[in-house]
Coordinates of C-alpha atoms and ligand atoms in Angstrom, one line a residue:
M318 CA -7.2 -22.5 42.5
Q319 CA -9.6 -23.0 45.4
K320 CA -12.4 -20.5 45.7
K321 CA -12.3 -19.7 49.4
T322 CA -11.3 -16.1 50.2
R323 CA -11.8 -15.0 46.5
I324 CA -8.7 -12.9 46.8
I325 CA -5.8 -13.0 44.4
L326 CA -2.7 -11.3 45.8
A327 CA -1.0 -9.0 43.2
L328 CA 2.5 -9.5 44.5
D329 CA 4.1 -6.4 42.8
V330 CA 7.0 -6.1 45.3
T331 CA 10.5 -5.8 44.1
S332 CA 12.6 -8.1 46.3
R333 CA 12.4 -11.8 47.3
A334 CA 12.5 -10.8 50.9
D335 CA 9.5 -8.6 50.6
A336 CA 7.7 -11.3 48.6
L337 CA 8.3 -13.9 51.3
R338 CA 7.3 -11.5 54.1
V339 CA 4.0 -10.4 52.5
V340 CA 3.0 -14.0 51.5
D341 CA 3.8 -15.4 54.9
A342 CA 1.6 -12.7 56.5
V343 CA -1.4 -13.1 54.2
K344 CA -1.3 -16.7 52.9
D345 CA -4.4 -17.7 55.0
Y346 CA -6.5 -15.0 53.3
V347 CA -5.6 -15.4 49.6
D348 CA -6.5 -18.1 47.1
A349 CA -3.7 -17.4 44.7
I350 CA -0.6 -15.2 44.0
K351 CA -0.3 -13.2 40.8
I352 CA 3.2 -12.5 39.8
N353 CA 4.1 -9.8 37.3
W354 CA 7.3 -8.4 35.8
P355 CA 8.4 -6.3 38.7
L356 CA 8.9 -9.3 41.0
I357 CA 10.3 -11.6 38.2
L358 CA 12.9 -9.0 37.2
A359 CA 13.8 -8.3 40.8
A360 CA 13.9 -11.8 42.2
G361 CA 14.4 -14.0 39.1
P362 CA 12.0 -16.5 37.6
D363 CA 12.7 -19.1 40.3
I364 CA 10.4 -17.1 42.5
I365 CA 7.5 -18.7 40.5
Q366 CA 8.4 -22.1 41.8
E367 CA 9.1 -20.9 45.3
M368 CA 5.7 -19.1 45.6
S369 CA 3.9 -22.1 44.0
K370 CA 4.8 -24.2 47.0
V371 CA 2.7 -21.8 49.1
K372 CA -0.2 -21.0 46.8
D373 CA -1.3 -21.4 43.2
V374 CA 0.6 -18.9 41.1
I375 CA -0.8 -16.9 38.1
C376 CA 1.9 -15.6 35.9
D377 CA 0.7 -12.2 34.7
F378 CA 3.0 -11.6 31.7
K379 CA 0.1 -10.1 29.6
I380 CA 1.3 -12.2 26.8
S381 CA 0.6 -10.6 23.4
D382 CA 2.8 -11.9 20.7
I383 CA 2.5 -14.2 17.7
P384 CA 1.2 -17.7 18.5
N385 CA 4.6 -19.4 18.5
T386 CA 6.2 -16.9 20.8
N387 CA 3.2 -17.1 23.1
R388 CA 3.4 -20.8 23.3
L389 CA 7.1 -20.7 24.2
I390 CA 6.4 -18.1 27.0
V391 CA 3.6 -20.2 28.4
E392 CA 5.6 -23.4 28.3
Q393 CA 8.3 -21.7 30.3
A394 CA 5.9 -20.3 32.9
M395 CA 4.1 -23.6 33.4
S396 CA 7.3 -25.6 33.7
K397 CA 8.4 -23.2 36.5
G398 CA 5.2 -24.0 38.5
A399 CA 2.6 -21.6 37.3
S400 CA -1.0 -22.8 37.6
A401 CA -2.3 -20.2 35.1
V402 CA -1.2 -17.4 32.8
I403 CA -2.6 -14.1 31.7
C404 CA -2.6 -12.9 28.1
H405 CA -3.9 -10.0 26.1
G406 CA -6.6 -10.7 23.5
F407 CA -5.7 -7.9 21.0
A408 CA -3.0 -10.1 19.3
G409 CA -5.9 -12.1 17.9
E410 CA -7.7 -15.4 18.5
D411 CA -4.8 -17.6 17.2
S412 CA -2.4 -16.0 19.7
V413 CA -4.9 -16.6 22.5
K414 CA -5.5 -20.1 21.4
A415 CA -1.7 -20.8 21.4
C416 CA -1.7 -19.8 25.1
V417 CA -4.8 -21.9 25.9
D418 CA -3.3 -25.0 24.3
A419 CA 0.1 -24.6 26.0
A420 CA -1.6 -23.9 29.4
K421 CA -4.2 -26.7 29.0
G422 CA -6.9 -24.1 29.3
Q423 CA -5.6 -22.2 32.3
V424 CA -5.6 -18.8 30.7
F425 CA -7.2 -15.5 31.7
V426 CA -7.6 -12.9 28.9
V427 CA -7.4 -9.2 29.6
T428 CA -10.5 -7.3 28.3
E429 CA -11.2 -3.7 29.5
M430 CA -8.3 -2.5 31.7
S431 CA -9.0 -0.8 35.0
H432 CA -6.9 2.4 34.8
P433 CA -8.2 5.6 33.2
G434 CA -6.3 4.8 30.0
G435 CA -8.2 1.5 29.8
K436 CA -11.1 3.5 28.4
Q437 CA -9.1 4.7 25.4
F438 CA -8.4 1.5 23.5
T439 CA -9.5 -1.5 25.5
A440 CA -13.0 -0.4 26.5
P441 CA -14.3 0.0 22.9
V442 CA -13.2 -3.5 21.9
A443 CA -13.7 -5.2 25.3
D444 CA -16.8 -7.1 24.2
M445 CA -14.8 -8.5 21.2
L446 CA -11.9 -9.5 23.5
A447 CA -14.3 -11.3 25.8
A448 CA -15.8 -13.2 22.8
I449 CA -12.3 -14.2 21.7
A450 CA -11.5 -15.5 25.2
K451 CA -14.7 -17.6 25.1
S452 CA -14.2 -19.0 21.6
A453 CA -10.5 -19.7 22.2
G454 CA -11.4 -21.8 25.3
A455 CA -9.8 -19.7 28.0
R456 CA -10.7 -20.2 31.7
G457 CA -11.7 -16.6 32.2
I458 CA -11.2 -12.9 31.7
V459 CA -9.8 -9.9 33.5
A460 CA -12.3 -7.1 33.9
P461 CA -12.2 -3.8 35.8
A462 CA -13.3 -3.4 39.4
T463 CA -13.1 0.3 38.8
R464 CA -16.2 0.0 36.5
P465 CA -18.4 -2.8 38.0
E466 CA -21.1 -2.2 35.4
R467 CA -18.6 -3.4 32.8
I468 CA -18.1 -6.6 34.9
A469 CA -21.8 -7.2 34.6
A470 CA -21.9 -6.5 30.9
L471 CA -18.9 -8.7 30.1
R472 CA -20.5 -11.6 32.2
K473 CA -23.3 -11.7 29.7
I474 CA -20.8 -12.4 26.9
I475 CA -18.8 -15.1 28.6
G476 CA -21.5 -17.0 30.5
N477 CA -20.1 -19.1 33.4
M478 CA -16.4 -18.5 32.6
E479 CA -14.5 -16.9 35.5
I480 CA -13.9 -13.2 36.0
I481 CA -10.9 -12.0 38.0
T482 CA -11.0 -8.2 38.7
P483 CA -8.2 -5.7 39.5
G484 CA -8.7 -2.1 40.6
V485 CA -9.8 -2.6 44.2
G486 CA -8.3 -0.2 46.8
A487 CA -5.5 1.8 45.3
Q488 CA -7.3 2.4 42.0
G489 CA -10.6 3.3 43.7
G490 CA -12.7 0.2 43.2
K491 CA -14.7 -1.5 46.0
A492 CA -14.4 -5.3 46.5
S493 CA -18.0 -5.9 47.4
D494 CA -19.2 -3.9 44.4
A495 CA -17.1 -6.0 42.1
I496 CA -18.3 -9.3 43.5
R497 CA -21.9 -8.1 43.4
A498 CA -21.4 -7.3 39.7
G499 CA -20.4 -10.9 39.0
A500 CA -16.7 -11.2 39.6
D501 CA -15.4 -14.5 41.0
Y502 CA -12.1 -13.2 42.4
I503 CA -10.7 -9.8 43.2
I504 CA -7.0 -9.0 42.4
V505 CA -5.5 -6.8 45.1
G506 CA -1.9 -5.4 45.3
R507 CA -1.1 -2.2 47.1
A508 CA -4.1 -2.2 49.4
I509 CA -2.5 -5.4 50.9
Y510 CA 1.2 -5.2 50.5
E511 CA 1.5 -1.5 51.3
A512 CA -0.8 -1.7 54.3
A513 CA 0.7 -1.2 57.8
D514 CA -0.6 -4.7 58.6
P515 CA -1.0 -6.7 55.4
R516 CA -2.6 -9.7 57.2
D517 CA -5.3 -7.5 58.7
A518 CA -5.9 -5.8 55.3
A519 CA -6.3 -9.1 53.6
Q520 CA -8.5 -10.5 56.4
K521 CA -10.8 -7.4 56.1
L522 CA -11.1 -7.8 52.3
A523 CA -11.8 -11.5 52.6
A524 CA -14.6 -10.6 55.1
E525 CA -16.0 -8.0 52.8
V526 CA -16.0 -10.3 49.8
G527 CA -17.4 -13.2 51.7
G528 CA -20.1 -11.1 53.2
S529 CA -21.3 -10.0 49.8
A530 CA -21.1 -13.2 47.9
Ligands
O7M732 O1 -4.2 -3.4 43.6 P1 -3.1 -2.7 42.7 O2 -3.7 -1.5 42.0 O3 -1.9 -2.3 43.5 O4 -2.6 -3.7 41.6 C1 -3.5 -4.2 40.6 C2 -2.8 -5.3 39.9 O5 -3.7 -5.8 38.8 C3 -1.5 -5.0 39.2 O6 -0.6 -6.2 39.3 C4 -1.8 -4.7 37.8 O7 -0.8 -5.1 36.9 C5 -3.0 -5.6 37.6 N1 -4.0 -5.1 36.6 C6 -4.6 -3.9 36.7 O8 -4.4 -3.2 37.7 N2 -5.5 -3.5 35.7 C7 -5.8 -4.2 34.7 O9 -6.7 -3.8 33.9 C8 -5.3 -5.5 34.6 C9 -4.4 -6.0 35.6 C10 -4.1 -7.4 35.5 O10 -4.0 -8.1 36.5 O11 -4.1 -7.9 34.4 C11 -4.0 -9.2 34.3

């Protein structure tokens, strides 16, 4: 994944046609496309391969099972063209390690989640989840743009691993604040794909992020 615009598009649309339309409009302003269950269930898993021809694809399946099942999921995602996957850390270090091995290190581990409920269970254990991500050899973590101070705190635990951060726009976070707090990439969905002009929205975010880097 090249670090140019520092934007990861969360492509949570529910048809192949919408996915193609949005990606075609914004492809110059995003470094990667994150695909989650809504699009996979709507368009089928071949959408991973199709999108991977345009940009690097991160499969956000928030994998959280026993090591063997995690390995099988990751192998399927990578064989369909994913460049990286996202897993949860709460299933334990062996489960995260199974993802890391199957993805040859290309794994991001969710720590504290960005929504209000993320404060209930993930926030109190986020430091531990970040430490698990580090010791398992993951590429990076997912940390909340809605609480930039937590990005800065988690950065101290993981050192120079990457931080990708959702919560910009629709969830209230500000892109430049997240980058200033230490994020490498912002993850943006609705603020781009629901915008009247997705290309313009992505361009403005890229300018905001570049300007504050
Ligand atoms: O910009 P949005 O709010 O429309 O979309 C945000 C995306 O980031 C959406 O795909 C969520 O599933 C994802 N996300 C969060 O919003 N919060 C989190 O704490 C974690 C994620 C995520 O990407 O986890 C990998």
